[in-house]
Amino acid sequence: MFTNQSNLDFSYSPESPCIDSGDPEIIDPDGTVSDIGANYFSQEISYSMNIMEGWNLIGLSVSTDNSYYDELFENSIENSLFYFNEDGVYTAVDNLQPGYGYWLRFELPFNANISGQVINSLTVNLVEGWNLISGISNSITLDLIMDPENLIIPSTLFRYDGNYTDTETIDPGYGYWLRSNGTGQIILNY
């Protein structure tokens, strides 16, 4: 790796063992995965979602520069993205934020492909009562959610696929109803 140690020359060649070495499991402060290598470790991914005609519960499970709903979901109906705010009121919005769930309406069923930087850890704010949330870039089960204040009421995680279905798994890209017995935070980690 070092060509001239006395001059602090830390150049390396493409064959160097320091490039992308190690196991990327640690989260950097910017939310990306660190590795032991000398190069930046990009974690751009894509996930696919089955969108049905009508209303869908969706979420954003990647970090992206453009979170405008019509760019992410080109077949959506204009002005039909709604967020359930902390006061229990539906509010029309234009951009999606990771951790929040949304209702979005579509004219036809299709397969949506969403791309962006991986989110492996996410803090989600909850209020007492029902919350509309979304997850991280990987599917996680309810038992992997860090809930230090025991806010999550058991058996109250629901997805929507034309009907409400209770579930134990939060999949990327979808929104979920979750009931909390108080105000606080939960942490989703992969």
XYZ file of N, CA and C in Angstrom:
570
model
N 0.813 -1.188 0.000
C 0.000 0.000 0.000
C 0.861 1.259 0.000
N 1.851 1.364 0.862
C 2.642 2.578 0.983
C 3.829 2.536 0.029
N 3.973 3.597 -0.757
C 5.110 3.651 -1.671
C 6.283 4.388 -1.056
N 6.010 5.353 -0.155
C 7.075 6.075 0.507
C 6.575 6.470 1.894
N 6.879 5.672 2.888
C 6.362 5.896 4.229
C 6.920 7.154 4.871
N 8.167 7.516 4.604
C 8.777 8.688 5.242
C 8.099 9.983 4.799
N 7.554 10.015 3.575
C 6.844 11.204 3.079
C 5.343 11.119 3.327
N 4.913 10.085 4.038
C 3.491 9.851 4.304
C 2.688 9.739 3.016
N 3.249 9.064 2.030
C 2.563 8.803 0.774
C 1.684 7.564 0.976
N 0.379 7.768 1.034
C -0.548 6.683 1.317
C -1.312 6.246 0.073
N -0.669 6.325 -1.068
C -1.330 5.911 -2.305
C -1.433 4.391 -2.354
N -2.338 3.907 -3.147
C -2.539 2.473 -3.288
C -2.860 2.145 -4.729
N -2.698 0.901 -5.074
C -2.988 0.457 -6.430
C -4.323 -0.299 -6.429
N -4.904 -0.504 -7.605
C -6.177 -1.233 -7.667
C -6.107 -2.645 -7.093
N -4.914 -3.212 -7.001
C -4.752 -4.559 -6.461
C -4.561 -4.551 -4.948
N -4.523 -3.389 -4.334
C -4.245 -3.282 -2.903
C -5.278 -4.037 -2.080
N -4.838 -4.740 -1.034
C -5.785 -5.465 -0.175
C -6.638 -4.542 0.677
N -6.367 -3.235 0.684
C -7.146 -2.322 1.514
C -8.400 -1.811 0.807
N -8.617 -2.207 -0.434
C -9.785 -1.731 -1.167
C -10.969 -2.646 -0.875
N -12.015 -2.067 -0.329
C -13.261 -2.781 -0.022
C -13.019 -4.063 0.755
N -12.145 -3.996 1.713
C -11.906 -5.175 2.535
C -12.772 -5.100 3.780
N -12.983 -6.218 4.402
C -13.763 -6.252 5.629
C -15.224 -6.511 5.376
N -15.951 -6.584 6.453
C -17.368 -6.900 6.415
C -18.163 -5.653 6.761
N -18.896 -5.064 5.814
C -19.612 -3.810 6.086
C -20.867 -4.029 6.930
N -20.710 -3.943 8.246
C -21.861 -4.110 9.137
C -22.062 -2.921 10.065
N -21.135 -1.968 10.094
C -21.221 -0.843 11.012
C -21.825 0.351 10.273
N -22.701 1.089 10.947
C -23.374 2.232 10.346
C -22.548 3.497 10.592
N -22.246 4.235 9.512
C -21.580 5.525 9.618
C -22.570 6.566 10.132
N -22.084 7.710 10.611
C -22.992 8.762 11.081
C -23.971 9.249 10.008
N -23.592 9.118 8.723
C -24.508 9.558 7.664
C -25.538 8.494 7.306
N -25.561 7.371 8.054
C -26.558 6.334 7.829
C -26.143 5.272 6.834
N -24.959 5.421 6.233
C -24.477 4.414 5.295
C -23.646 3.382 6.038
N -23.347 2.295 5.370
C -22.550 1.248 5.972
C -21.073 1.541 5.746
N -20.284 1.438 6.796
C -18.847 1.636 6.644
C -18.192 0.306 6.302
N -17.004 0.384 5.783
C -16.213 -0.826 5.573
C -14.774 -0.509 5.953
N -13.925 -1.476 5.822
C -12.545 -1.306 6.227
C -11.692 -0.827 5.057
N -12.254 -0.783 3.868
C -11.502 -0.419 2.679
C -11.255 1.066 2.550
N -10.430 1.428 1.584
C -10.051 2.816 1.364
C -11.080 3.569 0.527
N -11.872 2.864 -0.249
C -12.858 3.515 -1.104
C -14.198 3.618 -0.401
N -14.991 4.632 -0.791
C -16.338 4.782 -0.264
C -17.176 3.582 -0.691
N -17.940 3.063 0.219
C -18.758 1.878 -0.032
C -20.178 2.328 -0.341
N -20.532 2.364 -1.608
C -21.858 2.801 -2.032
C -22.845 1.668 -1.860
N -23.979 1.983 -1.283
C -25.002 0.971 -1.081
C -26.305 1.411 -1.729
N -26.274 1.595 -3.021
C -27.503 1.915 -3.732
C -28.225 0.613 -4.043
N -29.513 0.606 -3.774
C -30.323 -0.583 -4.023
C -31.610 -0.188 -4.721
N -32.307 -1.178 -5.204
C -33.648 -1.016 -5.758
C -34.532 -2.070 -5.133
N -35.772 -1.703 -4.904
C -36.749 -2.691 -4.470
C -37.992 -2.536 -5.321
N -38.734 -3.605 -5.399
C -39.920 -3.656 -6.238
C -41.166 -3.763 -5.363
N -42.218 -3.071 -5.765
C -43.477 -3.085 -5.016
C -44.632 -3.421 -5.948
N -45.527 -4.249 -5.475
C -46.767 -4.530 -6.205
C -47.808 -3.503 -5.795
N -48.159 -2.648 -6.733
C -49.141 -1.599 -6.486
C -50.477 -2.047 -7.062
N -51.535 -1.910 -6.271
C -52.859 -2.287 -6.747
C -53.640 -1.040 -7.162
N -54.670 -1.242 -7.935
C -55.560 -0.149 -8.311
C -56.236 0.384 -7.062
N -56.364 1.712 -6.975
C -57.008 2.321 -5.810
C -55.992 2.776 -4.785
N -56.389 2.742 -3.520
C -55.555 3.235 -2.433
C -54.545 2.194 -1.989
N -53.314 2.652 -1.754
C -52.224 1.804 -1.287
C -51.545 2.480 -0.106
N -51.130 1.683 0.867
C -50.290 2.181 1.962
C -48.839 2.014 1.532
N -48.131 3.121 1.417
C -46.754 3.099 0.922
C -45.828 3.820 1.900
N -44.539 3.677 1.673
C -43.526 4.388 2.428
C -42.264 4.482 1.597
N -41.311 5.241 2.058
C -40.031 5.386 1.372
C -38.957 4.732 2.224
N -38.345 3.675 1.711
C -37.386 2.890 2.490
C -35.948 3.038 2.004
N -35.684 4.078 1.232
C -34.329 4.419 0.800
C -34.150 5.924 0.948
N -32.905 6.347 0.932
C -32.598 7.768 0.917
C -32.408 8.167 -0.542
N -33.118 9.189 -0.968
C -33.049 9.613 -2.368
C -33.074 11.133 -2.455
N -32.465 11.676 -3.507
C -32.455 13.122 -3.700
C -33.815 13.656 -4.114
N -34.640 12.812 -4.724
C -35.948 13.249 -5.183
C -37.023 12.370 -4.562
N -37.717 12.904 -3.585
C -38.754 12.141 -2.901
C -40.159 12.595 -3.286
N -40.273 13.337 -4.403
C -41.576 13.776 -4.883
C -42.379 12.555 -5.341
N -43.589 12.425 -4.861
C -44.364 11.197 -5.081
C -44.587 10.876 -6.554
N -44.777 11.890 -7.384
C -45.057 11.644 -8.799
C -43.815 11.161 -9.554
N -42.638 11.480 -9.043
C -41.397 10.969 -9.639
C -41.160 9.517 -9.230
N -41.465 9.188 -7.985
C -41.277 7.828 -7.484
C -42.357 6.876 -7.992
N -43.588 7.367 -8.063
C -44.740 6.556 -8.464
C -45.461 7.262 -9.613
N -44.937 7.053 -10.815
C -45.420 7.806 -11.979
C -46.881 7.543 -12.328
N -47.434 6.438 -11.906
C -48.830 6.132 -12.233
C -49.814 6.542 -11.147
N -49.366 7.362 -10.214
C -50.250 7.776 -9.126
C -51.212 8.873 -9.605
N -52.307 8.993 -8.890
C -53.292 10.042 -9.190
C -52.826 11.338 -8.529
N -52.897 12.412 -9.287
C -52.428 13.710 -8.821
C -53.110 14.124 -7.521
N -52.313 14.690 -6.613
C -52.781 15.212 -5.321
C -53.462 14.160 -4.446
N -52.974 12.923 -4.507
C -53.609 11.868 -3.706
C -52.672 11.264 -2.652
N -51.565 11.944 -2.329
C -50.659 11.465 -1.294
C -51.055 12.092 0.041
N -51.379 11.243 1.024
C -51.822 11.735 2.328
C -51.029 11.101 3.459
N -50.689 11.943 4.418
C -49.957 11.560 5.618
C -50.911 11.684 6.800
N -50.833 10.780 7.751
C -51.645 10.809 8.963
C -50.805 11.470 10.048
N -51.086 12.738 10.353
C -50.198 13.488 11.242
C -50.416 13.145 12.723
N -49.566 13.723 13.570
C -49.589 13.410 15.001
C -50.878 13.824 15.705
N -51.686 14.656 15.057
C -52.987 15.041 15.615
C -54.113 14.135 15.129
N -53.751 13.111 14.337
C -54.762 12.186 13.838
C -55.550 12.730 12.661
N -54.928 13.620 11.878
C -55.594 14.259 10.746
C -54.834 13.905 9.465
N -55.569 13.554 8.420
C -54.935 13.306 7.124
C -54.561 14.637 6.493
N -53.317 14.720 6.019
C -52.785 15.936 5.424
C -52.191 15.610 4.063
N -52.557 16.386 3.038
C -51.989 16.190 1.701
C -50.543 16.696 1.705
N -49.639 15.899 1.131
C -48.226 16.263 1.010
C -47.743 15.900 -0.389
N -46.559 16.376 -0.757
C -45.988 16.092 -2.076
C -44.755 15.199 -2.023
N -44.045 15.189 -0.884
C -42.794 14.440 -0.755
C -42.898 13.399 0.345
N -42.241 12.274 0.111
C -42.207 11.200 1.097
C -40.949 11.321 1.943
N -41.048 10.923 3.216
C -39.912 10.881 4.124
C -39.809 9.479 4.701
N -38.599 8.943 4.798
C -38.444 7.623 5.403
C -39.013 7.587 6.822
N -39.635 6.477 7.164
C -40.213 6.292 8.495
C -41.689 6.588 8.575
N -42.192 7.364 7.630
C -43.607 7.712 7.614
C -44.352 6.845 6.605
N -45.587 6.514 6.913
C -46.446 5.813 5.980
C -47.406 6.786 5.333
N -47.855 6.446 4.129
C -48.728 7.338 3.362
C -49.796 6.536 2.636
N -50.920 7.179 2.422
C -51.907 6.666 1.477
C -51.633 7.318 0.138
N -51.619 6.529 -0.937
C -51.448 7.049 -2.296
C -52.361 6.261 -3.214
N -53.042 6.973 -4.105
C -54.044 6.353 -4.973
C -53.513 6.193 -6.395
N -53.875 5.051 -7.005
C -53.434 4.716 -8.363
C -54.620 4.315 -9.217
N -54.540 4.664 -10.522
C -55.612 4.304 -11.453
C -55.536 2.852 -11.880
N -54.303 2.319 -12.002
C -54.107 0.953 -12.494
C -53.077 0.228 -11.638
N -53.160 -1.086 -11.582
C -52.117 -1.831 -10.876
C -50.826 -1.851 -11.703
N -49.684 -1.877 -11.033
C -48.405 -1.966 -11.731
C -47.332 -2.349 -10.725
N -46.137 -2.567 -11.230
C -44.995 -2.911 -10.403
C -44.084 -1.684 -10.336
N -43.909 -1.104 -9.146
C -43.062 0.075 -8.966
C -41.660 -0.361 -8.563
N -40.654 0.273 -9.152
C -39.255 0.026 -8.785
C -38.689 1.313 -8.199
N -38.241 1.234 -6.962
C -37.725 2.394 -6.241
C -36.238 2.181 -5.984
N -35.419 3.209 -6.255
C -33.969 3.116 -6.070
C -33.476 4.226 -5.165
N -32.385 3.950 -4.462
C -31.760 4.956 -3.612
C -30.715 4.328 -2.722
N -30.212 5.114 -1.788
C -29.204 4.638 -0.839
C -29.882 3.859 0.289
N -29.234 2.801 0.705
C -29.752 1.912 1.746
C -29.963 2.667 3.057
N -31.059 2.355 3.717
C -31.307 2.800 5.096
C -31.333 1.539 5.948
N -30.316 1.384 6.807
C -30.225 0.206 7.676
C -30.724 0.463 9.082
N -30.852 1.726 9.449
C -31.312 2.081 10.783
C -32.161 3.339 10.690
N -33.259 3.350 11.433
C -34.183 4.475 11.337
C -34.909 4.647 12.659
N -34.917 5.867 13.173
C -35.683 6.186 14.370
C -37.044 6.724 13.932
N -38.099 6.133 14.476
C -39.463 6.513 14.113
C -40.162 7.072 15.344
N -40.729 8.265 15.197
C -41.480 8.889 16.275
C -42.901 8.335 16.291
N -43.387 8.013 17.493
C -44.751 7.527 17.661
C -45.505 8.450 18.604
N -46.811 8.536 18.392
C -47.699 9.220 19.326
C -48.644 8.173 19.897
N -49.308 8.518 20.966
C -50.269 7.582 21.543
C -51.406 7.358 20.553
N -51.764 6.109 20.345
C -52.812 5.760 19.398
C -52.219 5.161 18.137
N -52.930 5.336 17.037
C -52.506 4.747 15.761
C -51.503 5.631 15.052
N -50.486 5.003 14.478
C -49.423 5.679 13.737
C -49.276 5.009 12.386
N -49.036 5.805 11.361
C -48.802 5.296 10.007
C -47.302 5.387 9.749
N -46.624 4.219 9.706
C -45.165 4.185 9.621
C -44.712 3.417 8.386
N -43.422 3.502 8.094
C -42.796 2.651 7.080
C -41.443 2.200 7.617
N -40.813 1.280 6.881
C -39.608 0.650 7.390
C -38.336 1.045 6.675
N -37.316 0.224 6.900
C -35.993 0.430 6.338
C -35.857 -0.346 5.024
N -34.657 -0.400 4.489
C -34.428 -1.002 3.172
C -34.489 -2.523 3.154
N -34.536 -3.147 4.308
C -34.650 -4.600 4.409
C -35.903 -4.959 5.185
N -36.456 -6.112 4.898
C -37.582 -6.603 5.679
C -37.100 -6.909 7.088
N -37.893 -6.496 8.076
C -37.565 -6.821 9.465
C -38.822 -7.305 10.176
N -38.617 -8.156 11.139
C -39.744 -8.637 11.934
C -39.935 -7.722 13.131
N -41.131 -7.743 13.653
C -41.505 -6.862 14.755
C -40.596 -7.055 15.970
N -40.125 -8.275 16.200
C -39.284 -8.535 17.367
C -37.888 -7.910 17.246
N -37.495 -7.450 16.050
C -36.200 -6.794 15.874
C -36.257 -5.282 16.098
N -37.451 -4.749 16.298
C -37.598 -3.314 16.533
C -37.188 -3.009 17.971
N -36.314 -2.029 18.123
C -35.919 -1.591 19.465
C -37.015 -0.675 20.004
N -37.600 -1.096 21.114
C -38.715 -0.379 21.730
C -38.437 -0.225 23.224
N -37.458 0.637 23.583
C -37.031 0.721 24.987
C -38.118 1.194 25.945
N -39.120 1.902 25.438
C -40.192 2.412 26.298
C -41.432 1.509 26.265
N -41.331 0.366 25.579
C -42.468 -0.559 25.439
C -43.726 0.145 24.943
N -43.559 0.894 23.858
C -44.656 1.662 23.281
C -45.583 0.813 22.411
N -45.028 -0.171 21.733
C -45.805 -0.949 20.771
C -46.792 -1.859 21.493
N -48.054 -1.718 21.137
C -49.085 -2.600 21.686
C -49.061 -3.889 20.871
N -48.911 -5.044 21.518
C -48.814 -6.321 20.790
C -49.993 -6.551 19.839
N -49.696 -7.184 18.720
C -50.686 -7.576 17.699
C -51.396 -6.388 17.066
N -50.683 -5.245 16.935
C -51.318 -4.071 16.321
C -50.539 -3.534 15.128
N -49.792 -4.388 14.433
C -49.118 -3.988 13.194
C -49.957 -4.513 12.037
N -50.444 -3.595 11.181
C -51.318 -3.967 10.072
C -50.814 -3.405 8.762
N -50.910 -4.220 7.719
C -50.653 -3.772 6.350
C -51.984 -3.727 5.620
N -52.006 -3.104 4.436
C -53.237 -2.990 3.660
C -52.991 -3.514 2.263
N -53.774 -4.516 1.855
C -53.696 -5.074 0.505
C -55.101 -5.209 -0.079
N -55.903 -4.189 0.157
C -57.323 -4.227 -0.192
C -58.167 -4.503 1.039
N -57.547 -5.146 2.008
C -58.100 -5.408 3.341
C -56.968 -5.220 4.339
N -57.326 -4.937 5.564
C -56.301 -4.862 6.605
C -55.930 -6.274 7.045
N -54.603 -6.509 7.133
C -54.080 -7.805 7.535
C -53.046 -7.590 8.622
N -53.186 -8.313 9.742
C -52.148 -8.187 10.772
C -50.898 -8.911 10.296
N -49.759 -8.400 10.685
C -48.481 -8.936 10.224
C -47.434 -8.797 11.314
N -46.353 -9.505 11.167
C -45.207 -9.415 12.076
C -43.979 -8.883 11.346
N -44.131 -8.555 10.040
C -43.000 -8.146 9.216
C -43.256 -6.795 8.565
N -42.235 -5.948 8.561
C -42.282 -4.660 7.863
C -41.393 -4.788 6.636
N -41.994 -4.707 5.460
C -41.269 -4.833 4.196
C -40.967 -3.453 3.614
N -39.863 -3.335 2.850
C -39.499 -2.046 2.255
C -40.578 -1.529 1.299
N -40.840 -0.241 1.387
C -41.725 0.424 0.439
C -43.184 0.492 0.832
N -43.571 -0.252 1.830
C -44.983 -0.280 2.212
C -45.202 0.491 3.509
N -46.430 0.965 3.691
C -46.827 1.642 4.915
C -47.575 0.679 5.816
N -47.541 0.958 7.115
C -48.159 0.088 8.114
C -48.814 0.917 9.207
N -49.940 0.436 9.687
C -50.549 1.000 10.879
C -49.932 0.295 12.086
N -49.563 1.063 13.090
C -49.001 0.524 14.324
C -49.573 1.327 15.489
N -50.038 0.616 16.506
C -50.638 1.291 17.659
C -49.642 1.388 18.805
N -49.599 2.583 19.407
C -48.675 2.859 20.500
C -49.457 3.256 21.748
N -48.938 2.851 22.916
C -49.609 3.231 24.164
C -49.052 4.531 24.748
N -48.185 5.222 23.993
C -47.634 6.482 24.459
C -46.836 7.177 23.370
N -46.263 8.305 23.722
C -45.442 9.078 22.797
C -43.971 8.763 23.060
N -43.230 8.548 21.997
C -41.805 8.242 22.128
C -41.228 7.789 20.809
N -40.137 7.039 20.862
C -39.446 6.612 19.650
C -39.166 5.118 19.677
N -39.195 4.536 18.480
C -38.742 3.169 18.272
C -37.620 3.227 17.245
N -36.783 2.197 17.230
C -35.662 2.165 16.290
C -35.734 0.884 15.475
N -35.729 1.046 14.163
C -35.720 -0.085 13.240
C -34.293 -0.286 12.776
N -33.745 -1.462 12.989
C -32.361 -1.791 12.624
C -32.325 -3.078 11.838
N -31.364 -3.136 10.928
C -31.114 -4.394 10.228
C -29.719 -4.852 10.542
